[in-house]
Short mmCIF file of C-alpha atoms and ligand atoms in Angstrom, two decimals:
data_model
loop_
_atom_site.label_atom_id
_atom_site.label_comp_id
_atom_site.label_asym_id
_atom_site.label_seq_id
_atom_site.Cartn_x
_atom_site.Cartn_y
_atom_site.Cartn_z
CA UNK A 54 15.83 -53.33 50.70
CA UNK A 55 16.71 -52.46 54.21
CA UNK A 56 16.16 -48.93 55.61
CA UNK A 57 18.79 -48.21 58.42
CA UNK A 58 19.29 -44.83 60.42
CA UNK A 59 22.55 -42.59 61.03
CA UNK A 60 22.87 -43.83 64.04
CA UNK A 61 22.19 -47.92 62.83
CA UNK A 62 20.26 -48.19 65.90
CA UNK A 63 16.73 -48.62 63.66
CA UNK A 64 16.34 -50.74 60.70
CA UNK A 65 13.02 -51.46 59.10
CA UNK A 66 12.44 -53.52 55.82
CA UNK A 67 9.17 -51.86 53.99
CA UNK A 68 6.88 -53.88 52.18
CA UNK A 69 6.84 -51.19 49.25
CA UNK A 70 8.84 -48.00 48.65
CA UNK A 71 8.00 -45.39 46.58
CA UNK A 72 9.99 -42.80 44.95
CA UNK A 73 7.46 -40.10 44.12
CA UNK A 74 8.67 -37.02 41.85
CA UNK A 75 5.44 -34.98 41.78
CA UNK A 76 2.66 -33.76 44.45
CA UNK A 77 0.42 -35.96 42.58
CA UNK A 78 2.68 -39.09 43.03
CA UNK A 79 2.84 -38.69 46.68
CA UNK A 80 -1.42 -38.65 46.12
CA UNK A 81 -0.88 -41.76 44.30
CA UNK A 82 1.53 -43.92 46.23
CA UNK A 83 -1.08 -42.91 49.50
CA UNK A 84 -3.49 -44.43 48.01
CA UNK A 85 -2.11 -47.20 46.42
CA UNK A 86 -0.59 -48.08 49.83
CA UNK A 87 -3.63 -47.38 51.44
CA UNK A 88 -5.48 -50.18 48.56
CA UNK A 89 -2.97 -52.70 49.75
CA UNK A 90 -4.10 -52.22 53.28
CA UNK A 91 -0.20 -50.85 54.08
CA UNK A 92 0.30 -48.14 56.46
CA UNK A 93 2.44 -45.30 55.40
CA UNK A 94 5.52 -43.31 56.77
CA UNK A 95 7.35 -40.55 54.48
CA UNK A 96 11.66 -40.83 54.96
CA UNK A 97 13.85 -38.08 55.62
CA UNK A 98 17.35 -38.70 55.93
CA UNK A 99 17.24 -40.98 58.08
CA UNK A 100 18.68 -38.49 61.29
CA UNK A 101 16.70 -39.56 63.83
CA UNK A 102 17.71 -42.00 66.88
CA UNK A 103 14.61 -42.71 67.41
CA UNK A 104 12.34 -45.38 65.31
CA UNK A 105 9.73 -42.45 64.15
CA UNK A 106 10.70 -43.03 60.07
CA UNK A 107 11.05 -46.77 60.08
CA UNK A 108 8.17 -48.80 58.37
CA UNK A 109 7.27 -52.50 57.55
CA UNK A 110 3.87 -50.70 55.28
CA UNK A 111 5.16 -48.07 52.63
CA UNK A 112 8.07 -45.71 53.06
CA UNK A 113 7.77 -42.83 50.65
CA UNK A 114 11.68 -41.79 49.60
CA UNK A 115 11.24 -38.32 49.01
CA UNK A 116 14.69 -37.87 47.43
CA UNK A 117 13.72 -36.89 43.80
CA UNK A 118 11.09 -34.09 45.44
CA UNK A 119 13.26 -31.21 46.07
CA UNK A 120 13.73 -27.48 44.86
CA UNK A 121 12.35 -24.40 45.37
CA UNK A 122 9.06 -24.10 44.30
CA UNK A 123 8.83 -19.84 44.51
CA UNK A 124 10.57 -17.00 46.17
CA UNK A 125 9.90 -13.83 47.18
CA UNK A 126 12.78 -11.85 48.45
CA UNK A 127 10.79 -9.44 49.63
CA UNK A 128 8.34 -11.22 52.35
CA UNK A 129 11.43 -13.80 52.78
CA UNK A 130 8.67 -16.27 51.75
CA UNK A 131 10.39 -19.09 50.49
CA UNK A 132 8.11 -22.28 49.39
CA UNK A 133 10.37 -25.67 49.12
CA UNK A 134 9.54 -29.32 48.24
CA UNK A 135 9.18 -31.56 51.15
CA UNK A 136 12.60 -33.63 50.30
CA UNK A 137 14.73 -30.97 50.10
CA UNK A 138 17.65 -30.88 52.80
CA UNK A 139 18.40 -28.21 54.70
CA UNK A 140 21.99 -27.71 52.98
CA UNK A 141 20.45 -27.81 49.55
CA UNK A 142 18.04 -25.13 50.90
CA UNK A 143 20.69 -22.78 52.42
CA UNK A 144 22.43 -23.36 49.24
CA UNK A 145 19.82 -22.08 47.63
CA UNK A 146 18.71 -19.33 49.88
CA UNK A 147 22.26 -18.08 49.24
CA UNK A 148 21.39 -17.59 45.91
CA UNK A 149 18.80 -15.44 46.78
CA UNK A 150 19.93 -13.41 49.23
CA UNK A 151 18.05 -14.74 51.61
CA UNK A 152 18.90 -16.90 54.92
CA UNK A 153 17.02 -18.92 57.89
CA UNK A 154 16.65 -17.64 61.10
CA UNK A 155 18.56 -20.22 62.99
CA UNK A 156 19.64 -23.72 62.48
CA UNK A 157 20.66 -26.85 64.21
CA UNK A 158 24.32 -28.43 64.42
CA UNK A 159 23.85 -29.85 60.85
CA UNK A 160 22.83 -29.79 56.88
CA UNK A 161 21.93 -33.46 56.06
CA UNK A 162 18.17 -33.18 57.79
CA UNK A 163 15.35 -32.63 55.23
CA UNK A 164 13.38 -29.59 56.02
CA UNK A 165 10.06 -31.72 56.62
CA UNK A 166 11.72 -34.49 58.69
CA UNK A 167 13.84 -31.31 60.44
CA UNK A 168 10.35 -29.43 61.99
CA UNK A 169 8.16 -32.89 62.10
CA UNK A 170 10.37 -34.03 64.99
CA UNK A 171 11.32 -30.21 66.64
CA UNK A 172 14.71 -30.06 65.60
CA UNK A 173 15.87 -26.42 66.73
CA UNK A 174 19.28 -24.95 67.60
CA UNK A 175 19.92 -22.33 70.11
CA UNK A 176 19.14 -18.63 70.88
CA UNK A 177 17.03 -17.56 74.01
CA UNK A 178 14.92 -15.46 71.54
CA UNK A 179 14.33 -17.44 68.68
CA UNK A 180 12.65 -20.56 68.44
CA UNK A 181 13.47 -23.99 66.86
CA UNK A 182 13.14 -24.59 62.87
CA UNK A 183 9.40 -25.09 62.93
CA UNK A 184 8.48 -21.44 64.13
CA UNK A 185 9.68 -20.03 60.74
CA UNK A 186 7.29 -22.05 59.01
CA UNK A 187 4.37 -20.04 57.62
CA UNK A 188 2.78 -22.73 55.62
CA UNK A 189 2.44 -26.20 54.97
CA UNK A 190 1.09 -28.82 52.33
CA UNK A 191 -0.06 -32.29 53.04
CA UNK A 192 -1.51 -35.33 51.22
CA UNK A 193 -3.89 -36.91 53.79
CA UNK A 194 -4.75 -40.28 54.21
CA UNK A 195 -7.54 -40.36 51.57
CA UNK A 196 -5.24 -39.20 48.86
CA UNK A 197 -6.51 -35.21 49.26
CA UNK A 198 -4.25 -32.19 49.37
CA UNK A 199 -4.86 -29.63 51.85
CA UNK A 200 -2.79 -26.49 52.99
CA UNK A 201 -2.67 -24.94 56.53
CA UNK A 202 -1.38 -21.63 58.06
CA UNK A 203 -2.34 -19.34 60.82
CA UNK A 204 -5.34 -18.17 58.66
CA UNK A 205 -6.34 -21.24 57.02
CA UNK A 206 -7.13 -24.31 59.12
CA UNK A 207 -5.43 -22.50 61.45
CA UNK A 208 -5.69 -26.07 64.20
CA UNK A 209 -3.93 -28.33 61.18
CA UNK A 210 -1.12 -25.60 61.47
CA UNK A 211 -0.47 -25.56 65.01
CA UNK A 212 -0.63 -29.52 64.74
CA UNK A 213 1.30 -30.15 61.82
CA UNK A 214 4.24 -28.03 62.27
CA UNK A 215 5.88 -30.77 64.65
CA UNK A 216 3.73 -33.23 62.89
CA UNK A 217 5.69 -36.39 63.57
CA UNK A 218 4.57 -37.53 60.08
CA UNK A 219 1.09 -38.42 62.20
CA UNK A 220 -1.00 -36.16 59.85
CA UNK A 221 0.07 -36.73 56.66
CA UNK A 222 3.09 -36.49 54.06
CA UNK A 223 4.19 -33.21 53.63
CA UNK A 224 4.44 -32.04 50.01
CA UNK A 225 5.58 -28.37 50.89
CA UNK A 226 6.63 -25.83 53.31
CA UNK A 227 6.73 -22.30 53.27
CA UNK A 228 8.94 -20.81 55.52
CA UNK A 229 9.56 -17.00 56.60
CA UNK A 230 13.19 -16.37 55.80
CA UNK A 231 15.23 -13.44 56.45
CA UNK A 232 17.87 -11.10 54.48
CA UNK A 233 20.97 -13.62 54.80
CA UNK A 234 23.11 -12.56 57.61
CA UNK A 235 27.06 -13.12 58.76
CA UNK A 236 27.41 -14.54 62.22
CA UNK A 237 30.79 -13.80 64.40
CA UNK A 238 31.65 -16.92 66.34
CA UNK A 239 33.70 -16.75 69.31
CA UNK A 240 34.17 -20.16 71.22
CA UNK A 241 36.31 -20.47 74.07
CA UNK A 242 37.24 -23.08 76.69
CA UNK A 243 36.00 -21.46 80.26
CA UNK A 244 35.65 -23.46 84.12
CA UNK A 245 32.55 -24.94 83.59
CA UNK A 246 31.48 -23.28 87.20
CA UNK A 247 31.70 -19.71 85.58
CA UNK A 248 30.01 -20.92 82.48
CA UNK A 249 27.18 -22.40 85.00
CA UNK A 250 27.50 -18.93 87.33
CA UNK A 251 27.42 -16.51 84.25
CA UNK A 252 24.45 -18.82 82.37
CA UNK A 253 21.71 -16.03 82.56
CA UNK A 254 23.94 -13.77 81.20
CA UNK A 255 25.05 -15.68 78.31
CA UNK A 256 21.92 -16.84 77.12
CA UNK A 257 20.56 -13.22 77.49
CA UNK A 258 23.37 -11.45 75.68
CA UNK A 259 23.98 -12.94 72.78
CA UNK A 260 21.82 -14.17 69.59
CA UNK A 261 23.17 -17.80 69.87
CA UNK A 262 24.53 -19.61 72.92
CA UNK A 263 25.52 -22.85 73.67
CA UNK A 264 28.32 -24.77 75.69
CA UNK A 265 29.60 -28.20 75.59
CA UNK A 266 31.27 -30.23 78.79
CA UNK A 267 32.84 -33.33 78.73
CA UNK A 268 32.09 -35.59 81.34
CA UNK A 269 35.69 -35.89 83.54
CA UNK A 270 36.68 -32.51 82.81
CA UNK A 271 36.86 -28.91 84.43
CA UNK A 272 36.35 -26.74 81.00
CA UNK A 273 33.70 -26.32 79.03
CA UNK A 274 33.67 -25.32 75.56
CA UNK A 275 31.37 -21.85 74.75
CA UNK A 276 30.29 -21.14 71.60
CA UNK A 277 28.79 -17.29 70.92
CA UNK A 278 27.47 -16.23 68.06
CA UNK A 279 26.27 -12.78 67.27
CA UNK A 280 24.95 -10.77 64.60
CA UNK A 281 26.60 -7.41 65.65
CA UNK A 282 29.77 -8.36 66.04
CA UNK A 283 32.99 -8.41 64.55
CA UNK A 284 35.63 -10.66 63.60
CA UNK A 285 37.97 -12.01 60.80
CA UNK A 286 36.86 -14.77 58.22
CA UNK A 287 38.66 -17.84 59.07
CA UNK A 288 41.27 -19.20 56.21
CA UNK A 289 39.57 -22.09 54.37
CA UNK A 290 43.19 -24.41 55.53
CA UNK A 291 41.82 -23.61 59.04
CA UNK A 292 38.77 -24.62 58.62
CA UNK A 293 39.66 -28.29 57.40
CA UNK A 294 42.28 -27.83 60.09
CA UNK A 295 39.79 -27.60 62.68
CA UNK A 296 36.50 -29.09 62.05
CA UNK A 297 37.42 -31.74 59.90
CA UNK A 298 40.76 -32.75 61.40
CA UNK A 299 40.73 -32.08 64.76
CA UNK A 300 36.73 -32.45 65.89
CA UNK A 301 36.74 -35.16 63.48
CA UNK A 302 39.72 -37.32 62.53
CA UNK A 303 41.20 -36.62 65.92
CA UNK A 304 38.10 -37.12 67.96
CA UNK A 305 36.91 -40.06 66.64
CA UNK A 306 40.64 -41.60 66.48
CA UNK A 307 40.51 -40.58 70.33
CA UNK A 308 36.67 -42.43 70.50
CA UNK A 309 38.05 -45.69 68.89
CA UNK A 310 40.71 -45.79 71.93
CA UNK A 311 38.48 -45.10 74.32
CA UNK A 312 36.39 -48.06 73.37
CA UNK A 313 38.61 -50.54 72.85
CA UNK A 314 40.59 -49.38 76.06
CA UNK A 315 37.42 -48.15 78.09
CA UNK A 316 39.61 -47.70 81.38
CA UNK A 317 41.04 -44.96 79.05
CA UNK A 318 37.80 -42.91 78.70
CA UNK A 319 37.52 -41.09 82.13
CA UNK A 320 41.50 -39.60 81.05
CA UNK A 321 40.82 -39.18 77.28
CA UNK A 322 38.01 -37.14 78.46
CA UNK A 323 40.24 -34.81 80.53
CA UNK A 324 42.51 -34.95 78.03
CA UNK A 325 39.68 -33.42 75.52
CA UNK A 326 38.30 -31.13 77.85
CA UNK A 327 42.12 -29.71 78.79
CA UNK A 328 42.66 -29.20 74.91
CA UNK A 329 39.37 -27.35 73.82
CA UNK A 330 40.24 -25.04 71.15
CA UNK A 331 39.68 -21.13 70.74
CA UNK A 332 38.68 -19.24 67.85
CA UNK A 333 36.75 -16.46 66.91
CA UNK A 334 35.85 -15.64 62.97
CA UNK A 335 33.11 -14.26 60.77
CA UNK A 336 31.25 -16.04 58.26
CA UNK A 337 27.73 -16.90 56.41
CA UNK A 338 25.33 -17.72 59.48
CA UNK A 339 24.93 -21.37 58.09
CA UNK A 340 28.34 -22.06 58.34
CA UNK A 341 28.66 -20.97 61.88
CA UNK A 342 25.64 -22.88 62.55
CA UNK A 343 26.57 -26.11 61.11
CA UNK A 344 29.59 -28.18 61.57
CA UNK A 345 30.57 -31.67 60.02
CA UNK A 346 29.58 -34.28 62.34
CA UNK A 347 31.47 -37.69 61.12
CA UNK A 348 31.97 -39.73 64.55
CA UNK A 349 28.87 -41.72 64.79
CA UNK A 350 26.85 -41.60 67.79
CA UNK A 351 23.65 -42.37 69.99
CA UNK A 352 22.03 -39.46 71.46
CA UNK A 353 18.73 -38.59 74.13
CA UNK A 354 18.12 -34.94 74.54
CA UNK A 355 15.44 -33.50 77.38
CA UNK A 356 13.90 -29.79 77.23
CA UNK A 357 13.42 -28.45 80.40
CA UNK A 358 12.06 -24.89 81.86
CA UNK A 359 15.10 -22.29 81.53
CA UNK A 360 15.46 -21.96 85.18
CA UNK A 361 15.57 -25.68 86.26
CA UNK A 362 18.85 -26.74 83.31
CA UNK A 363 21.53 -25.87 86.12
CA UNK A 364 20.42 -28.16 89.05
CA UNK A 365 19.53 -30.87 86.15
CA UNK A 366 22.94 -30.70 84.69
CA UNK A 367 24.43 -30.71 88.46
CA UNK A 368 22.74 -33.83 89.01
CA UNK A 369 23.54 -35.31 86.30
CA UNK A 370 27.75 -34.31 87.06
CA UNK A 371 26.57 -36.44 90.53
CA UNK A 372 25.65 -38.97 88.63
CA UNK A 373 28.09 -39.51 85.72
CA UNK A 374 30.43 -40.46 88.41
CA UNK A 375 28.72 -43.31 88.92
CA UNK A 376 27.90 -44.59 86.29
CA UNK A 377 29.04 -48.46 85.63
CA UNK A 378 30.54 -47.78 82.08
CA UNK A 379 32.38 -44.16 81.67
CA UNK A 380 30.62 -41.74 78.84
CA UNK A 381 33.25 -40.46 75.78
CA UNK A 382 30.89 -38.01 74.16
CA UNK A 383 30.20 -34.20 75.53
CA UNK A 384 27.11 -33.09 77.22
CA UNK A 385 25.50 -29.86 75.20
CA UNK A 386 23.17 -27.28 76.57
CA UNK A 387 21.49 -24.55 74.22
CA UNK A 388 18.65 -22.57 74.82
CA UNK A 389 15.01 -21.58 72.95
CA UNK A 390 12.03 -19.22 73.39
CA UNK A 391 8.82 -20.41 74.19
CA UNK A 392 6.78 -20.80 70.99
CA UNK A 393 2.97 -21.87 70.42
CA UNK A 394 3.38 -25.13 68.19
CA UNK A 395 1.18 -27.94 69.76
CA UNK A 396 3.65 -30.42 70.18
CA UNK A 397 7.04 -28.42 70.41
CA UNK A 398 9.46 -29.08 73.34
CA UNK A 399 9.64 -25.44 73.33
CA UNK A 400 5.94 -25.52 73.95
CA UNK A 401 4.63 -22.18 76.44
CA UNK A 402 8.13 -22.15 78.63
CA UNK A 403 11.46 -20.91 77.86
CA UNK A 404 13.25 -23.64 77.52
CA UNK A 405 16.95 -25.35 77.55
CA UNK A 406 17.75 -28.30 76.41
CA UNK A 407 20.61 -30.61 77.58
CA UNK A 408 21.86 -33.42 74.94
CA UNK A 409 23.93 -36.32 75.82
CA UNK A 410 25.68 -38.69 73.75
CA UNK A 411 27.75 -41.97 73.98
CA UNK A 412 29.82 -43.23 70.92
CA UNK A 413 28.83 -45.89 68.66
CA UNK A 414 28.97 -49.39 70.16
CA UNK A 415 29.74 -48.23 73.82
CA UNK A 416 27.07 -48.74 76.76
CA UNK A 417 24.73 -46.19 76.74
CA UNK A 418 21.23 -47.51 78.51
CA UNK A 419 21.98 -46.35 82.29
CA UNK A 420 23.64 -42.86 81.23
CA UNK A 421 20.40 -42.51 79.27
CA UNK A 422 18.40 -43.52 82.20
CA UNK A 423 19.80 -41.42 84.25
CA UNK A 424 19.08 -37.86 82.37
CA UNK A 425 15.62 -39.24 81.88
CA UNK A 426 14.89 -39.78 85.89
CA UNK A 427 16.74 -36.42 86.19
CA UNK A 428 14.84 -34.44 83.47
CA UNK A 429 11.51 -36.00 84.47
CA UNK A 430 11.40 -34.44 87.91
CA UNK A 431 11.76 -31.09 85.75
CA UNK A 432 9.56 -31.95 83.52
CA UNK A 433 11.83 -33.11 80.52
CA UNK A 434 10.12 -33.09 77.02
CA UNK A 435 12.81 -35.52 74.97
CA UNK A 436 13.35 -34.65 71.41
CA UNK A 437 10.86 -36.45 69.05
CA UNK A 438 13.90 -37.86 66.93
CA UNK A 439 15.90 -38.59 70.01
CA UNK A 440 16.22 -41.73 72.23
CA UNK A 441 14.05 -41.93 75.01
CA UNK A 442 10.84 -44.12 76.57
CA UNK A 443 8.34 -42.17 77.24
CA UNK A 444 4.82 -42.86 76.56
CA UNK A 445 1.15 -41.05 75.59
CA UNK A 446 0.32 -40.92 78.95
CA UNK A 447 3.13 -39.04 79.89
CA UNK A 448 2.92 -36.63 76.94
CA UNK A 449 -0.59 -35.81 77.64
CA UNK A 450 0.93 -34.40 80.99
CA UNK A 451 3.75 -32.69 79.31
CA UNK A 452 1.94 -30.37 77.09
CA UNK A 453 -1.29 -28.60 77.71
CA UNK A 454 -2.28 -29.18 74.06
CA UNK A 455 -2.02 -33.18 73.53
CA UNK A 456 -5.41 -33.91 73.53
CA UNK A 457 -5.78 -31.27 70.73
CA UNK A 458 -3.39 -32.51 69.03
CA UNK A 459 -4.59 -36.19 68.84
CA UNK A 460 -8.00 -34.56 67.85
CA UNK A 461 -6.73 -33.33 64.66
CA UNK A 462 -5.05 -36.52 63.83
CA UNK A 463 -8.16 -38.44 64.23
CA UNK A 464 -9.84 -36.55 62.19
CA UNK A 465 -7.12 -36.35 59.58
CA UNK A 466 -6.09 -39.93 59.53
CA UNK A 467 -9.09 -41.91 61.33
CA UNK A 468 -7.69 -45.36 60.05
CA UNK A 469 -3.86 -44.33 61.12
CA UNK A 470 -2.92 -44.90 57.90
CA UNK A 471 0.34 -42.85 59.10
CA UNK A 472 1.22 -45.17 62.01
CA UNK A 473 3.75 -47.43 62.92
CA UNK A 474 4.90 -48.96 66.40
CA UNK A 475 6.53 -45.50 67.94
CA UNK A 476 4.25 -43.50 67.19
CA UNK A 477 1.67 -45.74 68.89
CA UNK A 478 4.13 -45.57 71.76
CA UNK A 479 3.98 -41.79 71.41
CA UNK A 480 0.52 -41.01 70.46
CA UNK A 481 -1.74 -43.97 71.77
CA UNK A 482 -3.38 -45.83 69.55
C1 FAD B 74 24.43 -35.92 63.70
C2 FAD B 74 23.07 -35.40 64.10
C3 FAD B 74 22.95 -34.08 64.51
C4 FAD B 74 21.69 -33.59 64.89
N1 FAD B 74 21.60 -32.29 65.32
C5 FAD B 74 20.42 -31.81 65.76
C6 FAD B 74 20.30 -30.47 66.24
O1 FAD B 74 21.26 -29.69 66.24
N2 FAD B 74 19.09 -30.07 66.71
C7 FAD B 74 18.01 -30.90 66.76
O2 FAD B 74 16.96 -30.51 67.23
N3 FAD B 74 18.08 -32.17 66.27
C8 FAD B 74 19.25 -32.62 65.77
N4 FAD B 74 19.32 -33.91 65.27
C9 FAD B 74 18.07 -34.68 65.14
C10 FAD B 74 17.46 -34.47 63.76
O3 FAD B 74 17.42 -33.12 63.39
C11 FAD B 74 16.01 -34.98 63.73
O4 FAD B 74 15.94 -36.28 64.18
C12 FAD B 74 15.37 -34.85 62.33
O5 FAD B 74 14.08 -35.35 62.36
C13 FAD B 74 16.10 -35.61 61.25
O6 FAD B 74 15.58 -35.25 59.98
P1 FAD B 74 15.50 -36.32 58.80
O7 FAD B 74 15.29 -35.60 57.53
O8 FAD B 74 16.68 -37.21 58.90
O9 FAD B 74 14.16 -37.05 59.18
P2 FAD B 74 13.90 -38.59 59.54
O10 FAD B 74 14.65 -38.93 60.75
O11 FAD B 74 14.13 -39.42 58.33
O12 FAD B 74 12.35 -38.52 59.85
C14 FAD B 74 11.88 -37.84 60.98
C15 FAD B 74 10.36 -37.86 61.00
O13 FAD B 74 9.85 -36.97 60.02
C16 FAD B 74 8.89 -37.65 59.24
N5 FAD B 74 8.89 -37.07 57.91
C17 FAD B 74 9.93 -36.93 57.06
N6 FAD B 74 9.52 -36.35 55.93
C18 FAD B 74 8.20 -36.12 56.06
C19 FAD B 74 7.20 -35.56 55.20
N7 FAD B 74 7.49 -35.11 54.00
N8 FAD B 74 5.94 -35.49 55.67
C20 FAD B 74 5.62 -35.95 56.89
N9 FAD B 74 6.51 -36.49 57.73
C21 FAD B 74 7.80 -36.56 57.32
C22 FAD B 74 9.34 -39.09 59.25
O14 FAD B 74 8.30 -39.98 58.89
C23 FAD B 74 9.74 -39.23 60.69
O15 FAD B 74 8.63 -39.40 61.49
C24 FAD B 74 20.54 -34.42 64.86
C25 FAD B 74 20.67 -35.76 64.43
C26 FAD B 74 21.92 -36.24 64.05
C27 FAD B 74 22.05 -37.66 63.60
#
């Protein structure tokens, strides 16, 4: 059976799948793979761009392992299973009172797929999903189960956190949750040049920043979020009016045009940017972080020092005017602090990150190029589950603790058992 991504730009066929309901059946299907000489790579949801899931050896399904496996409301220690998506947790964590600390645009992510590739969201004092994870379970390659945590193999930890599924198949995380929380949104189109001249500022005063710009226009959308704020809930009608409806149906009726009239896009863009909407409202923090996102797309994403996003997103407004086919989707920019996991883009710097996208089936290669010569000269970190081309021997220059980091998957997996063709790209053989 074929094994496709969101995006359809992966597609693997695996040799064997497994569909393990029990720690001791991801033990089993290791080792059984391992007997048939297959290598092994666990599936999330399949929400990656790049090819880091996708397998001709074994692909572990880890759809039937999900839950909670124990809660304490008290520590906000909150132990899942490894298949378990990040709407089923918050689901869940509503029922207990409890909450995450931040979140990226969207639910449909598995928790271990979410902080194996450094998926974060944005707040320039909080860092991506992966720093609220206070423990982890793997199977290794031999079949063995082993736990990590800052006090117990405290190297596997800082490793396996953004693991890249190089170390092993997750069976659990732990992760430090907090009291749940309501979130006041306020998003407003604004001239992109105050946005870029008042940039410090936002990212400093509020919990969770971000803005979005589409290529051709003069507005940017904002998007605030705080804690200690105040505004109205937002009518459930609304809602549907405006995330479903407008930044779905509409957009992606407005996408199709663009493509099949491409001559269109540069206007349909101003049009988009001219017609951002503005809204402010109160409600659970995951659904202020999370939105529905229907209209298919391709993505690349850099992380750069805080100080350098501004002259890389100028450049790249240079170059988007350039470019030989025009660009439908928005460019995003949100912001991190600088954590201590091995391999997160985050990684010792304060960090931004700027995301671009191009819409299913339209020309994306030279836009993509062009952020990665950009981002490179600032020392861009792509996103582990977003499109780019770098190599090992660029990582190892990127962050301080590569080397480390392959040391502790040789001596987990010596045979890569847990390799495939990107992450030799990635990681060297
Ligand atoms: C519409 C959309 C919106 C997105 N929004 C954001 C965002 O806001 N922020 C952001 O940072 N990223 C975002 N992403 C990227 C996405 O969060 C990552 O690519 C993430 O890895 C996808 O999770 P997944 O469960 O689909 O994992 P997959 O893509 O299926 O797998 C990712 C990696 O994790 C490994 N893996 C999965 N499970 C295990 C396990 N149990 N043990 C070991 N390894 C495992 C896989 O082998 C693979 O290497 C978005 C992607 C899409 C398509």
């Amino acid at each position: 059976m074929t094994w496709q991504n969101w995006a359809g730009t992966v597609s693997a066929e695996p040799a064997r799948r497994y569909w393990p309901r029990t720690a001791s059946a991801i033990a089993d299907a290791v080792k059984d793979a391992a007997a048939a000489g297959l290598t092994v790579r666990a599936l999330g949801s399949g929400h990656s761009f790049t090819p880091t899931a996708a397998t001709s050896g074994a692909a572990l399904d880890l759809s039937n392992w999900t839950g909670v496996v124990s809660a304490d409301a008290t520590s906000g220690l909150v132990t899942v299973r490894s298949g378990t998506t990040i709407r089923a947790l918050n689901a869940a964590l509503d029922s207990l009172g409890l909450a995450m600390p931040n979140l990226g645009d969207i639910d449909a992510q598995t928790i271990s797929g979410a902080i194996s590739t450094g998926t974060h969201g944005t707040g320039a004092r909080i860092g991506g999903l992966a720093t609220f994870v206070a423990a982890l379970e793997l199977v290794l390659a031999d079949g063995s189960a082993v736990t990590c945590s800052e006090a117990e193999r405290p190297d596997l930890f800082a490793a396996a956190r953004v693991g890249l599924g190089a170390l092993g198949v997750i069976s659990t995380v732990t992760l430090r949750c907090v009291p749940s929380f309501t979130l006041a949104a306020d998003e407003r189109p604004l001239p992109l040049a105050e946005v870029t001249a008042r940039f410090g500022e936002f990212a400093t005063d509020n919990d969770h920043f971000e803005f979005y710009w589409f290529p051709y226009g003069r507005k940017a959308l904002v998007k605030r979020n705080n804690r200690n704020a105040v505004a109205p809930p937002m009518a459930a009608w609304r809602r549907f009016w405006e995330y479903e409806v407008m930044e779905n149906a509409a957009f992606g009726a407005l996408c199709r045009t663009g493509r099949a009239a491409p001559r269109l896009i540069e206007p349909l863009g101003r049009l988009a940017a001219a017609t951002l909407p503005k809204r402010s409202y109160s409600a659970p923090s995951h659904q202020i972080f999370v939105t529905p996102r229907r209209v298919r797309f391709v993505e690349s994403e850099y992380a750069v020092p805080r100080e350098s996003v501004l002259d890389v997103l100028a450049e790249l407004r240079a170059g988007v005017s350039r470019l030989s086919s025009p660009v439908m989707f928005p460019v995003e920019v949100r912001v991190a602090a600088a954590d201590d996991v091995w391999l997160s883009t985050a990684y010792g710097r304060d960090t931004a990150y700027i995301a671009i996208h191009q819409y299913t089936g339209l020309p994306y290669q030279e836009y993509f190029r062009l952020l990665a010569s950009i981002a490179a000269s600032a020392g861009g970190r792509p996103h582990w589950g977003k499109m780019h081309t770098l190599d090992a021997a660029r990582f190892a220059e990127l962050y301080p603790r590569f080397a480390d980091f392959l040391r502790v998957r040789d001596e987990m997996d010596p045979e890569g058992r847990f390799s495939n063709p990107y992450l030799e790209q990635i990681l060297g053989r």
